[in-house]
Amino acid sequence: MAQKPEEDDKIRLDKWLWAARFYKTRALAKTAIESGKVHCRGERCKPGKEPRVGDEFVLRTGFDERTVVVRALSIVRRGAPEAQALYEETPQSIAKRKEAAAQRKAGALGVSTDGRPTKKQRRQFHQFHDSQ
């Protein structure tokens, strides 16, 4: 799975996130890091940060926020089972994600509407809006 130990010591965070299959491309991983979606010890990271075994990262992807602990380093992107061996998600993070997914599925977090407005309702809205 891992290359040579001396090469793995110099791995970049964006490359590790790509190899661990959190992001499809290194460019997406770099963009996520630069936009503040990856934190280490409560602080924003840089793409060139060197992850170490045991480091804990908080990653936001879409609606989900994961807390993962680095278990191994790799600079090569391989299959999903091998990529999952590079990290371990904390039990609190798993529970939090499942709870958030259940709430999204139940519609608790979204805005519920009666559907699209009718033509009459749309006219009334535009009339009200234009009068203001």
C-alpha atoms as a printed R data frame, in Angstrom:
    type eleno elety resid chain resno       x      y       z
1   ATOM     1    CA   MET     A     1   0.000  0.000   0.000
2   ATOM     2    CA   ALA     A     2   2.611  2.567   1.013
3   ATOM     3    CA   GLN     A     3   5.704  3.367  -0.993
4   ATOM     4    CA   LYS     A     4   9.052  3.884   0.710
5   ATOM     5    CA   PRO     A     5   9.057  5.219   4.291
6   ATOM     6    CA   GLU     A     6  11.214  8.235   3.402
7   ATOM     7    CA   GLU     A     7   8.806  9.178   0.583
8   ATOM     8    CA   ASP     A     8   5.779  8.845   2.870
9   ATOM     9    CA   ASP     A     9   7.332 11.220   5.400
10  ATOM    10    CA   LYS     A    10   7.132 13.992   2.794
11  ATOM    11    CA   ILE     A    11   3.528 13.456   1.678
12  ATOM    12    CA   ARG     A    12   1.288 16.503   1.165
13  ATOM    13    CA   LEU     A    13  -2.150 16.705   2.774
14  ATOM    14    CA   ASP     A    14  -3.952 17.255  -0.531
15  ATOM    15    CA   LYS     A    15  -2.285 14.172  -1.997
16  ATOM    16    CA   TRP     A    16  -3.172 12.048   1.054
17  ATOM    17    CA   LEU     A    17  -6.831 13.169   0.936
18  ATOM    18    CA   TRP     A    18  -6.906 12.250  -2.746
19  ATOM    19    CA   ALA     A    19  -5.269  8.854  -2.087
20  ATOM    20    CA   ALA     A    20  -7.726  8.175   0.766
21  ATOM    21    CA   ARG     A    21 -10.569  8.870  -1.707
22  ATOM    22    CA   PHE     A    22 -12.171 11.791   0.108
23  ATOM    23    CA   TYR     A    23 -11.948 13.831  -3.111
24  ATOM    24    CA   LYS     A    24 -11.929 12.721  -6.747
25  ATOM    25    CA   THR     A    25  -8.963 14.864  -7.795
26  ATOM    26    CA   ARG     A    26  -6.036 16.541  -6.087
27  ATOM    27    CA   ALA     A    27  -7.308 19.868  -7.361
28  ATOM    28    CA   LEU     A    28 -10.618 19.340  -5.532
29  ATOM    29    CA   ALA     A    29  -8.733 18.347  -2.387
30  ATOM    30    CA   LYS     A    30  -6.560 21.454  -2.634
31  ATOM    31    CA   THR     A    31  -9.616 23.683  -3.175
32  ATOM    32    CA   ALA     A    32 -11.375 22.144  -0.165
33  ATOM    33    CA   ILE     A    33  -8.329 22.729   2.030
34  ATOM    34    CA   GLU     A    34  -7.892 26.312   0.842
35  ATOM    35    CA   SER     A    35 -11.596 27.101   1.361
36  ATOM    36    CA   GLY     A    36 -11.411 26.002   5.006
37  ATOM    37    CA   LYS     A    37 -13.209 22.665   4.794
38  ATOM    38    CA   VAL     A    38 -10.298 20.731   6.320
39  ATOM    39    CA   HIS     A    39  -9.167 21.386   9.894
40  ATOM    40    CA   CYS     A    40  -6.437 19.874  12.029
41  ATOM    41    CA   ARG     A    41  -6.604 20.510  15.793
42  ATOM    42    CA   GLY     A    42  -9.295 23.138  15.263
43  ATOM    43    CA   GLU     A    43  -7.246 25.188  12.790
44  ATOM    44    CA   ARG     A    44  -7.361 25.520   9.023
45  ATOM    45    CA   CYS     A    45  -4.702 23.622   7.110
46  ATOM    46    CA   LYS     A    46  -2.611 24.315   4.048
47  ATOM    47    CA   PRO     A    47  -2.367 21.885   1.095
48  ATOM    48    CA   GLY     A    48   1.359 21.371   1.751
49  ATOM    49    CA   LYS     A    49   0.880 20.279   5.376
50  ATOM    50    CA   GLU     A    50   2.479 16.928   6.059
51  ATOM    51    CA   PRO     A    51   0.012 14.579   7.761
52  ATOM    52    CA   ARG     A    52   1.421 12.208  10.363
53  ATOM    53    CA   VAL     A    53   0.052  8.912  11.638
54  ATOM    54    CA   GLY     A    54  -2.263  9.730  14.538
55  ATOM    55    CA   ASP     A    55  -3.261 13.198  13.299
56  ATOM    56    CA   GLU     A    56  -6.974 13.991  13.532
57  ATOM    57    CA   PHE     A    57  -8.658 15.901  10.713
58  ATOM    58    CA   VAL     A    58 -12.167 17.307  10.441
59  ATOM    59    CA   LEU     A    59 -13.399 17.208   6.834
60  ATOM    60    CA   ARG     A    60 -16.563 18.771   5.456
61  ATOM    61    CA   THR     A    61 -17.871 17.264   2.221
62  ATOM    62    CA   GLY     A    62 -21.340 18.225   1.122
63  ATOM    63    CA   PHE     A    63 -23.715 17.968   4.073
64  ATOM    64    CA   ASP     A    64 -21.418 15.665   6.033
65  ATOM    65    CA   GLU     A    65 -18.664 16.480   8.487
66  ATOM    66    CA   ARG     A    66 -16.239 13.653   9.258
67  ATOM    67    CA   THR     A    67 -13.608 13.384  11.945
68  ATOM    68    CA   VAL     A    68 -10.895 10.980  10.818
69  ATOM    69    CA   VAL     A    69  -7.638  9.794  12.358
70  ATOM    70    CA   VAL     A    70  -4.718  9.035  10.032
71  ATOM    71    CA   ARG     A    71  -3.709  5.356  10.332
72  ATOM    72    CA   ALA     A    72  -1.326  5.047   7.359
73  ATOM    73    CA   LEU     A    73   0.219  7.213   4.666
74  ATOM    74    CA   SER     A    74   0.171  6.623   0.945
75  ATOM    75    CA   ILE     A    75   0.908  8.685  -2.146
76  ATOM    76    CA   VAL     A    76  -0.815  6.220  -4.480
77  ATOM    77    CA   ARG     A    77  -4.568  6.153  -5.081
78  ATOM    78    CA   ARG     A    78  -5.769  2.568  -4.961
79  ATOM    79    CA   GLY     A    79  -9.058  0.718  -4.504
80  ATOM    80    CA   ALA     A    80 -11.616  1.726  -1.892
81  ATOM    81    CA   PRO     A    81 -10.820 -1.088   0.601
82  ATOM    82    CA   GLU     A    82  -7.139 -0.121   0.611
83  ATOM    83    CA   ALA     A    83  -7.999  3.580   0.839
84  ATOM    84    CA   GLN     A    84 -10.225  2.966   3.882
85  ATOM    85    CA   ALA     A    85  -7.246  1.395   5.637
86  ATOM    86    CA   LEU     A    86  -5.470  4.777   5.508
87  ATOM    87    CA   TYR     A    87  -7.837  6.336   8.056
88  ATOM    88    CA   GLU     A    88 -10.299  5.550  10.815
89  ATOM    89    CA   GLU     A    89 -13.431  7.588  11.414
90  ATOM    90    CA   THR     A    90 -14.223  8.292  15.057
91  ATOM    91    CA   PRO     A    91 -17.382  6.687  16.532
92  ATOM    92    CA   GLN     A    92 -18.759 10.124  17.482
93  ATOM    93    CA   SER     A    93 -18.378 11.271  13.887
94  ATOM    94    CA   ILE     A    94 -20.189  8.199  12.545
95  ATOM    95    CA   ALA     A    95 -23.080  8.690  14.977
96  ATOM    96    CA   LYS     A    96 -23.314 12.390  14.151
97  ATOM    97    CA   ARG     A    97 -23.389 11.716  10.393
98  ATOM    98    CA   LYS     A    98 -26.088  9.052  10.753
99  ATOM    99    CA   GLU     A    99 -28.219 11.366  12.880
100 ATOM   100    CA   ALA     A   100 -27.842 14.224  10.379
101 ATOM   101    CA   ALA     A   101 -28.729 11.898   7.498
102 ATOM   102    CA   ALA     A   102 -31.846 10.723   9.322
103 ATOM   103    CA   GLN     A   103 -32.908 14.331   9.950
104 ATOM   104    CA   ARG     A   104 -32.340 15.232   6.300
105 ATOM   105    CA   LYS     A   105 -34.365 12.224   5.229
106 ATOM   106    CA   ALA     A   106 -37.189 13.181   7.580
107 ATOM   107    CA   GLY     A   107 -37.119 16.732   6.219
108 ATOM   108    CA   ALA     A   108 -36.383 18.349   9.576
109 ATOM   109    CA   LEU     A   109 -33.578 20.572   8.269
110 ATOM   110    CA   GLY     A   110 -35.058 21.634   4.956
111 ATOM   111    CA   VAL     A   111 -37.732 24.146   4.097
112 ATOM   112    CA   SER     A   112 -41.022 22.438   3.468
113 ATOM   113    CA   THR     A   113 -43.377 23.968   0.950
114 ATOM   114    CA   ASP     A   114 -46.641 22.999  -0.672
115 ATOM   115    CA   GLY     A   115 -44.848 22.713  -3.976
116 ATOM   116    CA   ARG     A   116 -44.495 25.195  -6.781
117 ATOM   117    CA   PRO     A   117 -46.706 28.260  -6.700
118 ATOM   118    CA   THR     A   118 -49.612 28.428  -9.096
119 ATOM   119    CA   LYS     A   119 -49.793 31.027 -11.816
120 ATOM   120    CA   LYS     A   120 -52.250 33.058  -9.729
121 ATOM   121    CA   GLN     A   121 -49.999 32.929  -6.642
122 ATOM   122    CA   ARG     A   122 -47.015 33.998  -8.740
123 ATOM   123    CA   ARG     A   123 -48.929 36.980 -10.139
124 ATOM   124    CA   GLN     A   124 -49.962 37.976  -6.614
125 ATOM   125    CA   PHE     A   125 -46.381 37.739  -5.422
126 ATOM   126    CA   HIS     A   126 -45.070 39.874  -8.285
127 ATOM   127    CA   GLN     A   127 -47.869 42.405  -7.764
128 ATOM   128    CA   PHE     A   128 -47.046 42.623  -4.044
129 ATOM   129    CA   HIS     A   129 -43.310 42.805  -4.708
130 ATOM   130    CA   ASP     A   130 -43.662 45.534  -7.362
131 ATOM   131    CA   SER     A   131 -45.884 47.641  -5.137
132 ATOM   132    CA   GLN     A   132 -43.183 47.873  -2.455
